[in-house]
Coordinates of C-alpha atoms and ligand atoms in Angstrom, one line a residue:
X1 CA 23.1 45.1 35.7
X2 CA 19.8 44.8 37.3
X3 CA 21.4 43.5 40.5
X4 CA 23.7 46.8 40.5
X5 CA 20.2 48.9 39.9
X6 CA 18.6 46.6 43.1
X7 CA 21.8 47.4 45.3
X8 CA 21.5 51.8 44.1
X9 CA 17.7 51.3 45.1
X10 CA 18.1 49.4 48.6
X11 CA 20.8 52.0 49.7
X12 CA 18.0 55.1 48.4
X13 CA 15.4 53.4 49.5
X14 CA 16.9 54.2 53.7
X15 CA 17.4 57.6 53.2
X16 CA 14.4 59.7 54.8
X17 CA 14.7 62.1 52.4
X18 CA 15.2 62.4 48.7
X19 CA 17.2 65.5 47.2
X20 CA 20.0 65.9 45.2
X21 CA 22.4 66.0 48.2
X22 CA 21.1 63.0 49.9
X23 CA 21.2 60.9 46.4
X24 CA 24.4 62.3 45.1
X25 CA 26.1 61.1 49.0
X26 CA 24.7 57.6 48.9
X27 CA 25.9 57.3 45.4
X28 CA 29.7 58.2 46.4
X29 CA 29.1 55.4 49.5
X30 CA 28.4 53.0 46.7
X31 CA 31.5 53.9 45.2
X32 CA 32.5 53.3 41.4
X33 CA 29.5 50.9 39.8
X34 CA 30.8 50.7 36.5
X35 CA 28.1 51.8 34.7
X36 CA 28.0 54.5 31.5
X37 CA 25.0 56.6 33.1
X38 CA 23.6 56.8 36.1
X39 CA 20.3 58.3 36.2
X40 CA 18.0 58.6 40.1
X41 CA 14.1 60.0 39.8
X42 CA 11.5 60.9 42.0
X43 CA 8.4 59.2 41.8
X44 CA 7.0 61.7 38.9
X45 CA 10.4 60.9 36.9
X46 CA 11.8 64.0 37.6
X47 CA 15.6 63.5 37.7
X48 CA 17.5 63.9 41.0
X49 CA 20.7 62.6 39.8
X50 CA 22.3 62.0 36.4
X51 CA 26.0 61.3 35.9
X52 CA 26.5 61.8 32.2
X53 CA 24.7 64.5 31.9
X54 CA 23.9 67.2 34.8
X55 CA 21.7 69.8 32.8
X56 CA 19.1 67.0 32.8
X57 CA 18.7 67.5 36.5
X58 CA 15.3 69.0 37.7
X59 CA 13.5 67.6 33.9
X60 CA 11.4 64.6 33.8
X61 CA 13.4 61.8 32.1
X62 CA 10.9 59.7 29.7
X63 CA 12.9 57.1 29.4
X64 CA 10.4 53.7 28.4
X65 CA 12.7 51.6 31.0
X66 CA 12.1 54.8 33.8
X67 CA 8.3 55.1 32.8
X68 CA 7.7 51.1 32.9
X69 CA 10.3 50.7 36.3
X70 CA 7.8 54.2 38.2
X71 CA 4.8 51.2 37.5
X72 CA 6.5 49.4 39.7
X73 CA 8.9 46.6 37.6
X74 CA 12.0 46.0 36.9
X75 CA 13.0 46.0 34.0
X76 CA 15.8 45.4 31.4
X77 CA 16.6 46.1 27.9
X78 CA 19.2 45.8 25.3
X79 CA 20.3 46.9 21.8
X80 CA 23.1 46.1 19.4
X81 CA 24.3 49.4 17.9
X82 CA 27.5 50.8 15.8
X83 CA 29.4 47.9 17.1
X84 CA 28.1 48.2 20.5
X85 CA 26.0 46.4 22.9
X86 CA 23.8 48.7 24.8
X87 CA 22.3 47.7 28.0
X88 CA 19.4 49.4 30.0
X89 CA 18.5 48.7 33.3
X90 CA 16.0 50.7 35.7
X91 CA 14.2 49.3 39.1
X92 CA 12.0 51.2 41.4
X93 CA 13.4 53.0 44.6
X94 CA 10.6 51.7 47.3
X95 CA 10.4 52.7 50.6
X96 CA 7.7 51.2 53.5
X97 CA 5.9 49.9 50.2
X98 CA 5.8 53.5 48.8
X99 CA 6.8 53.9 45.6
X100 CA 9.5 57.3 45.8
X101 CA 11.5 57.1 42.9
X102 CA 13.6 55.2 40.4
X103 CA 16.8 53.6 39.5
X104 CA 18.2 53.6 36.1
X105 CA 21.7 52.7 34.7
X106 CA 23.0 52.5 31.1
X107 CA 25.9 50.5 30.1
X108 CA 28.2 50.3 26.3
X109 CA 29.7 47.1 26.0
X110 CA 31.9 47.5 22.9
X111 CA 33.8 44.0 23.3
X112 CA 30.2 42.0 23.5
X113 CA 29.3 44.3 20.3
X114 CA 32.5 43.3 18.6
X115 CA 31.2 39.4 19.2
X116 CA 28.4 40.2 18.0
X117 CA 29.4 41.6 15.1
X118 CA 31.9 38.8 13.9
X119 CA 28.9 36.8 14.5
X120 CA 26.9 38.7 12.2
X121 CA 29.6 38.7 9.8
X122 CA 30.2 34.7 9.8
X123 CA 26.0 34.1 9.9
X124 CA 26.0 36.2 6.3
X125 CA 29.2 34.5 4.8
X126 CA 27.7 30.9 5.8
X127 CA 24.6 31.6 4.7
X128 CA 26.0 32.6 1.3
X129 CA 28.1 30.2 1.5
X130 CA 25.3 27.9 1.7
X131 CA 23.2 29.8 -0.8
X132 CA 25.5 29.1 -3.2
X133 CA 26.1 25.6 -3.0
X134 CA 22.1 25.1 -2.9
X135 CA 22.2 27.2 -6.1
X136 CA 24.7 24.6 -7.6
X137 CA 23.5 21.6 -6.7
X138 CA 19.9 22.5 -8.1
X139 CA 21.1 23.6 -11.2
X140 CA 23.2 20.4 -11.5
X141 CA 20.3 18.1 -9.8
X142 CA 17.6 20.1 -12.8
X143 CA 19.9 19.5 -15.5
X144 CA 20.3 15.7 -14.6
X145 CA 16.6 14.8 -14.2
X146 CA 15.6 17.1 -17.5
X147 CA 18.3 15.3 -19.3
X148 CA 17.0 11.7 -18.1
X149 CA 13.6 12.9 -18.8
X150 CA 14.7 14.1 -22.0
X151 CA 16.1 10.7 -22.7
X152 CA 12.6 9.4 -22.0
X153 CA 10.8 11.4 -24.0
X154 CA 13.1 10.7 -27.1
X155 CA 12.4 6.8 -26.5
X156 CA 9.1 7.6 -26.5
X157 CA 9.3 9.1 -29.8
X158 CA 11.6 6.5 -31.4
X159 CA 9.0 3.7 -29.8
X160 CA 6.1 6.3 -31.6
X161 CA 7.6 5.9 -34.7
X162 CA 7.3 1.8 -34.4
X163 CA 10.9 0.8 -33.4
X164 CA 9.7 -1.4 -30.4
X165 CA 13.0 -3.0 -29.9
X166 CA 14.2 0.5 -28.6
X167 CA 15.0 0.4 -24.7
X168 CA 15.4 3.1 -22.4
X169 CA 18.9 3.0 -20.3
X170 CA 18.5 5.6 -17.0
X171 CA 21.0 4.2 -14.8
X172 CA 20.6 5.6 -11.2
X173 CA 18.2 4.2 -8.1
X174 CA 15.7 7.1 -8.4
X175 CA 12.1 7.7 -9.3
X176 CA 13.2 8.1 -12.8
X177 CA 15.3 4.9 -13.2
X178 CA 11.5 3.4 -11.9
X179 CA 9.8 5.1 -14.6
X180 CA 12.3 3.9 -17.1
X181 CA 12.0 0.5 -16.0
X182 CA 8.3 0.5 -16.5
X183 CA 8.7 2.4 -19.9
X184 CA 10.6 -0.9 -21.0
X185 CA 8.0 -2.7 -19.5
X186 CA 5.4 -1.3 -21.3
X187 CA 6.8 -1.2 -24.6
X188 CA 8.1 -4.9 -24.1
X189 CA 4.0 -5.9 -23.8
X190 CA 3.5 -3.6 -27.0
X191 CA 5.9 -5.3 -28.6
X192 CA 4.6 -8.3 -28.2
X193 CA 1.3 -7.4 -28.9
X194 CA 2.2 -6.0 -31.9
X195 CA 3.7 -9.3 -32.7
X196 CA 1.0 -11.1 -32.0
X197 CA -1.2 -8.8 -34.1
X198 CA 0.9 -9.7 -37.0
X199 CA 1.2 -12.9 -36.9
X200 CA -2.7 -13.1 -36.7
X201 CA -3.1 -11.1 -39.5
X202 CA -0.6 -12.8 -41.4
X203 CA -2.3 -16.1 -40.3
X204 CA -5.4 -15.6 -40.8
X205 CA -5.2 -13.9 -44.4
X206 CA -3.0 -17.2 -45.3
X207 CA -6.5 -19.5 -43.8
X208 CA -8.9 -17.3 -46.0
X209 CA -6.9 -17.2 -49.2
X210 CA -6.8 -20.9 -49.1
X211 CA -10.9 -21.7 -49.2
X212 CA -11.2 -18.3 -51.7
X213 CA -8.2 -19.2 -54.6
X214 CA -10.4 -22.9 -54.4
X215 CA -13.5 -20.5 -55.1
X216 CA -12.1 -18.7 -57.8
X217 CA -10.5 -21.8 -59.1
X218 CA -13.4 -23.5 -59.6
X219 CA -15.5 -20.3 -60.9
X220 CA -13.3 -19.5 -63.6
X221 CA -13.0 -23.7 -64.8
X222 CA -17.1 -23.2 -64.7
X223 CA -16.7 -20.0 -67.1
X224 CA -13.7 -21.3 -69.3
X225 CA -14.7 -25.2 -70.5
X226 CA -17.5 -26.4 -71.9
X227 CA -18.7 -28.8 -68.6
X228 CA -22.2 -30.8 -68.9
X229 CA -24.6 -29.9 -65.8
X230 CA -23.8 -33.1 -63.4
X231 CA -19.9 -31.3 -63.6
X232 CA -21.4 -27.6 -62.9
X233 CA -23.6 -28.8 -60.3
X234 CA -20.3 -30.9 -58.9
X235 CA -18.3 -27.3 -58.9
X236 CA -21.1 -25.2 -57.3
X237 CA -21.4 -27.8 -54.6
X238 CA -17.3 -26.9 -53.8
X239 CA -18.0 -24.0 -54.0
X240 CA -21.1 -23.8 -51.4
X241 CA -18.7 -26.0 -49.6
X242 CA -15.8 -23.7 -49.3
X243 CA -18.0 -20.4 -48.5
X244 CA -19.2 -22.7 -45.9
X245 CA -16.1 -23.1 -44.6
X246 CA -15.0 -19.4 -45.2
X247 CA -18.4 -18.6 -42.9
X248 CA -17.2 -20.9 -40.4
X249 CA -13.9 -19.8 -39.9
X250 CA -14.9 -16.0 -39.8
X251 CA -17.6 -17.0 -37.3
X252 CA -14.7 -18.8 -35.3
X253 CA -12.3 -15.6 -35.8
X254 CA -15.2 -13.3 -34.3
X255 CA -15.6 -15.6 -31.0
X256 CA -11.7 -15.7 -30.9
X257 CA -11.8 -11.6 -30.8
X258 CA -15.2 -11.3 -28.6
X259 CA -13.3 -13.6 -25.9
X260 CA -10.0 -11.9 -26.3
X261 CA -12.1 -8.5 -25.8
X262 CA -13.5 -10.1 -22.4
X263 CA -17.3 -8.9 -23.9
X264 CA -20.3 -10.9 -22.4
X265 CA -18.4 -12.2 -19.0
X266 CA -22.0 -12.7 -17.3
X267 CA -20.2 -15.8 -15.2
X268 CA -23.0 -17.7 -13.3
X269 CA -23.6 -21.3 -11.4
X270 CA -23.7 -23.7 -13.5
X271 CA -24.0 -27.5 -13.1
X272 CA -21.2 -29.0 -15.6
X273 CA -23.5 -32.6 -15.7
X274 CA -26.4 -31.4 -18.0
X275 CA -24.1 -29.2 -20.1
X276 CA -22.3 -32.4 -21.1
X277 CA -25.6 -34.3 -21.3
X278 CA -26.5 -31.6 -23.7
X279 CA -23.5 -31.7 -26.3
X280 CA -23.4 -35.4 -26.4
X281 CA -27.2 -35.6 -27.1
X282 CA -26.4 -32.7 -30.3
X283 CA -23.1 -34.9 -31.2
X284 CA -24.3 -38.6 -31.2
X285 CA -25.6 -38.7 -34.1
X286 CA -22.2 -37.1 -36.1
X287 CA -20.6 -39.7 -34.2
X288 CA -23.2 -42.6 -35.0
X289 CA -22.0 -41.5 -38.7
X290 CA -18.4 -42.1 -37.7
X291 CA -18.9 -45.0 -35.9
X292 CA -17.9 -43.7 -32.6
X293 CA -19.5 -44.6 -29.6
X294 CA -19.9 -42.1 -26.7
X295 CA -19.5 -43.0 -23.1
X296 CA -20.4 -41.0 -20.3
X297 CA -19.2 -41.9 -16.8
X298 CA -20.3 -37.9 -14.9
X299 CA -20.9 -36.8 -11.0
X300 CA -23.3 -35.0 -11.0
X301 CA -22.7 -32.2 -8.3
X302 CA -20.4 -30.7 -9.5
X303 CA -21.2 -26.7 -9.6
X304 CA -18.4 -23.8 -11.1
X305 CA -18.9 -20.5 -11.7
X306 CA -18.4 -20.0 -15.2
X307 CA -20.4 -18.0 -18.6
X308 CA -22.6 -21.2 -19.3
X309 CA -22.5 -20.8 -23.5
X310 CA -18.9 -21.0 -23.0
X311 CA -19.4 -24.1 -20.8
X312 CA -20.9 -25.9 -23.7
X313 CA -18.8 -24.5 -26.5
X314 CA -16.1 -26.0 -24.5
X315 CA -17.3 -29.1 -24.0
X316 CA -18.7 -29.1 -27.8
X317 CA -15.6 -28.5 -29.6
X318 CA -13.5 -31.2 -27.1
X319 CA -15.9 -33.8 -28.0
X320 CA -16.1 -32.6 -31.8
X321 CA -12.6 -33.2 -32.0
X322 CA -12.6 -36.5 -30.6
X323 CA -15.2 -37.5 -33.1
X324 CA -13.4 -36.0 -36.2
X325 CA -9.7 -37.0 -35.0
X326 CA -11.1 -40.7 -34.1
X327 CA -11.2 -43.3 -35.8
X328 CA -14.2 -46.2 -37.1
X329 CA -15.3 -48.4 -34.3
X330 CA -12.9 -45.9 -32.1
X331 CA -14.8 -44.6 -28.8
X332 CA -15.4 -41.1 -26.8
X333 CA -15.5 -41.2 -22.8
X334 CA -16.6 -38.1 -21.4
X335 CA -15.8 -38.1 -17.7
X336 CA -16.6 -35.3 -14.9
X337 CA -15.2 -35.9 -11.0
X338 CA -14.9 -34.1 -8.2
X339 CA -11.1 -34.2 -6.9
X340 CA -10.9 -31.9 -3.3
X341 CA -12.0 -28.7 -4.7
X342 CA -12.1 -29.3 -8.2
X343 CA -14.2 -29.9 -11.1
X344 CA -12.4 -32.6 -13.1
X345 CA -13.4 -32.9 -16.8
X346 CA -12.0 -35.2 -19.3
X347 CA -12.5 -36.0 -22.9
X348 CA -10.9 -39.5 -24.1
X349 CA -10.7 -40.7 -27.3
X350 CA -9.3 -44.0 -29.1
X351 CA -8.2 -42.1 -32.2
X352 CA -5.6 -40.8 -34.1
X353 CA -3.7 -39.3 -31.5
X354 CA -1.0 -36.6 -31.6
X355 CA 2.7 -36.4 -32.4
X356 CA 4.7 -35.2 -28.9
X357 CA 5.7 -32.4 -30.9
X358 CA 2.7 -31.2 -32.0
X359 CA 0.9 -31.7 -28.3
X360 CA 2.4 -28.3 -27.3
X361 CA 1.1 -26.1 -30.6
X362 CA -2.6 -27.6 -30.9
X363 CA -4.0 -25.0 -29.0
X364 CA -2.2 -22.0 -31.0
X365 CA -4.1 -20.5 -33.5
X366 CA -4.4 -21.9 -37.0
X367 CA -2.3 -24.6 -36.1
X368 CA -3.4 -28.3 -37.6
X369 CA -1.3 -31.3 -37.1
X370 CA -2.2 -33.1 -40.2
X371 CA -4.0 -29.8 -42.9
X372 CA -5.4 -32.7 -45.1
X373 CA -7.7 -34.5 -41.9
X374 CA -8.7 -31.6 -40.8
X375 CA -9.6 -29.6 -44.0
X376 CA -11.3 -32.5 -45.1
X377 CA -13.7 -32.3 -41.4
X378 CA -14.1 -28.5 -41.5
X379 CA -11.6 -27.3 -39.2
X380 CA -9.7 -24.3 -39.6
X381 CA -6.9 -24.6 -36.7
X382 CA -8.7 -22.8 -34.5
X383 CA -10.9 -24.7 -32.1
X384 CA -8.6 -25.3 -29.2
X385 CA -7.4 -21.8 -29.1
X386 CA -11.2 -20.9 -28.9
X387 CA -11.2 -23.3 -26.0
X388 CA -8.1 -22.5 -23.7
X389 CA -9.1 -19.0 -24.0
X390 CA -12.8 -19.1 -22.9
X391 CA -11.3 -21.4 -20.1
X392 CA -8.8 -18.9 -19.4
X393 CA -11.4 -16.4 -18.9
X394 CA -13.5 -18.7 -16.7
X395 CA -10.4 -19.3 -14.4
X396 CA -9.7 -23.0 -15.6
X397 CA -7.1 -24.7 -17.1
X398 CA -6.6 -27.5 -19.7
X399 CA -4.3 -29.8 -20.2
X400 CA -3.5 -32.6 -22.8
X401 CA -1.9 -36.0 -23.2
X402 CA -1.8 -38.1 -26.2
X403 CA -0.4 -41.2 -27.7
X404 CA -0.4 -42.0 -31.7
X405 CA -2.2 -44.6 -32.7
X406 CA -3.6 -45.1 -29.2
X407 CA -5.7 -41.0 -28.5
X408 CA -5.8 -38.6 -26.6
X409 CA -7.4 -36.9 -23.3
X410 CA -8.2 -33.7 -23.0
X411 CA -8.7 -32.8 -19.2
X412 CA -10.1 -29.5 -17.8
X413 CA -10.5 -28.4 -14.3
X414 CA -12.4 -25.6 -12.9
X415 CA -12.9 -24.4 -8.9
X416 CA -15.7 -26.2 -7.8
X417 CA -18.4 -23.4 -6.8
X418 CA -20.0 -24.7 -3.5
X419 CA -22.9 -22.5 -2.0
X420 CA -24.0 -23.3 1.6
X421 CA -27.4 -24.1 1.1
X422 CA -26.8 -26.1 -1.7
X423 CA -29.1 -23.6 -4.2
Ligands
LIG501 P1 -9.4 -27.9 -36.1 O1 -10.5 -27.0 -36.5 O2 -8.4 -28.1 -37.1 O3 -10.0 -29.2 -35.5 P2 -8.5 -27.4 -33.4 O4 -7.9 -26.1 -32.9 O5 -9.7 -27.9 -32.8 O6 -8.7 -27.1 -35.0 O7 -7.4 -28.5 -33.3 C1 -6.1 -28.2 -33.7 C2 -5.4 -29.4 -34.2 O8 -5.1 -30.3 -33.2 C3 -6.3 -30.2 -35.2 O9 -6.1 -29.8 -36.5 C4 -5.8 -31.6 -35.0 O10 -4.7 -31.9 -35.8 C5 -5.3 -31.6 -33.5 N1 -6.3 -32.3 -32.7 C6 -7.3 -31.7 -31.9 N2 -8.0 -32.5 -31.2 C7 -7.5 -33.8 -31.5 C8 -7.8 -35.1 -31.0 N3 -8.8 -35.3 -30.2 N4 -7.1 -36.1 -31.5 C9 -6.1 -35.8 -32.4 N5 -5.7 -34.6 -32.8 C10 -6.4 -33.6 -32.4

């Protein structure tokens, strides 16, 4: 439309001068432009020509596309309208660079309305369309995941209430069938904490009710018979005996839980040589009473990063054993190496040795392959599980191997700890 406003202004533009007659002849040259109005100005906006509407002739036309087009643009505009497109187009008339006037034409374009309008019409039923399926899917997708959650939550619950068997089923590949799977997790560990729990309770009540039914035992024969003194004296010495052995294995039971805890991990260097010089010193005279000699055969550089009182209880309770499980005239090699980047520590006895299907359980708690032996030397089942769990801690491991009737070697390794100056 613009180009039919540039053609009405060129063919203006060459007349000399601008009145009514001159404009209203050069718009019957043009001939039919196919336009709804037709409006011609002066250069104040005073109209000259309109075809719609000649009363408007001789007023000033403030029409915002005449007033912007007498600045000097051209200009167009449009509006959709009761099913109609209406276009505006108005261009200044110029002549010898002298602005004289203005161009302006108006057009209806009902069919380019109509497209419009279907297009309106199909924008809103897609949209709801859409609206409505994004409304159903959320409700369905928000029921799902509160009814999966829900299903969570009621585990929860069931698993509050101490059922740890209980497992959560989700199904899916989602966030959710994650959680679940980690729920399960979880609640596996608990369960087998909770086992464990039990079982230690269980055990170690059984351990104490032994050492205090022999207490009681003996108290109440003291109180009932008539006994001479040397017999009294006989009982209180059990007695002592078994509250010594009751202090022990509470004192054992306390390390067990400080370890477990992972209290007191101050891990430093230490050199594993005068540790093991220092247990065999405290030991050799238990085993000069057994008749066990010690051997040491130790390399001396041999640094690890590890809690240094756990070092020696380590080493302590290895060669205790091997004194108490040995047997007279039997030996004890302590023996410390250095294989690539490992500390290698092994404890070698001649003694009773263990049964291949005991070699597996020593290091459980409260577990003793013969009760008798190891009543009779103090022990109370726990030792080794003291020991694989403070090596555990210190980031060792310990192994066993054992023949009856020949002994056994215990043999621990640890990272060695190597500093580059050698401090
Ligand atoms: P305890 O206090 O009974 O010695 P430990 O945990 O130290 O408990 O040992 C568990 C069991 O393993 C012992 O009761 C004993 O039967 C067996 N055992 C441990 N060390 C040796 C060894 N060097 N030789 C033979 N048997 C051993």
């Amino acid at each position: 439309m613009i180009e039919k406003c540039l053609l009405a202004a060129s063919e203006i533009s060459s007349e000399e001068v601008l009145n009514q007659t001159t404009v209203k002849n050069v718009v019957k040259q043009i001939g039919s432009l196919r336009v709804n109005r037709l409006v011609i100005t002066d250069s104040s906006g005073v109209s000259i020509y309109d075809s719609a509407d000649n009363s408007q002739v001789g007023k000033y036309m403030m029409l915002p596309e005449i007033i912007q087009s007498l600045g000097g643009y051209d200009v167009f505009s449009w509006n959709y309208h009761d099913g109609a497109m209406q276009s505006r187009a108005a261009t200044p008339i110029m002549s010898y660079d002298t602005l004289i006037g203005c161009v302006y034409m108006m057009e209806y374009d009902t069919e380019q309305g109509a497209l419009i309008k279907s297009l309106q019409n199909n924008t809103f039923y897609i949209s709801l369309i859409l609206e409505i399926l994004v409304t159903i899917f959320a409700v369905f997708f928000s029921n799902s995941f509160t009814r999966r959650l829900r299903k969570i939550m009621v585990s929860m619950r069931i698993i509050r209430e101490g059922d740890y068997s209980h497992k959560v089923k989700m199904g899916g590949n989602d966030e959710l069938t994650v959680l679940g799977n980690e729920f399960n997790d979880l609640v596996e560990r608990l369960q087998i904490s909770e086992q464990k729990r039990r079982n230690f309770v269980s055990d170690a009540s059984h351990e104490l009710k032994t050492p205090l039914a022999s207490i009681k035992l003996l108290s109440d024969s003291i109180l009932q018979n008539d006994m001479d003194s040397e017999t009294v004296k006989e009982f209180v010495g059990d007695i002592g005996n078994e509250a010594d052995r009751l202090n022990r294995m509470t004192q054992k039971l306390l390390s067990l839980t400080r370890i477990e805890s992972q209290e007191d991990s101050d891990c430093e260097i230490v050199n594993i040589a005068p540790t093991v010089d220092r247990v065999v010193r405290m030991l050799t005279g238990i085993a000069g009473e057994n008749q066990i000699s010690i051997h040491t055969n130790i390399q001396q550089d041999c640094p690890i990063l590890i809690i240094e009182d756990d070092l020696y209880q380590i080493i302590f309770n290895l060669v205790e054993n091997g004194i108490k499980y040995n047997v007279p005239g039997g030996s004890l090699t302590v023996t410390v190496d250095r294989i690539d980047e490992n500390a290698i520590v092994s404890v070698k006895d001649t003694g009773v040795g263990i049964p291949p299907d005991s070699v597996t359980h020593v290091f459980e708690r409260f577990y003793r392959v013969d009760k008798a032996r190891s009543r009779k030397s103090g022990g109370s089942g726990l030792g080794l599980s003291i020991v694989r769990n403070m090596i555990e801690r210190n980031g060792g491991s310990i192994t066993v191997e054992s023949t009856v009737g020949e002994g056994s070697t215990f043999t621990l390794s640890f990272p060695v700890f190597d500093t580059e100056d050698g401090e």
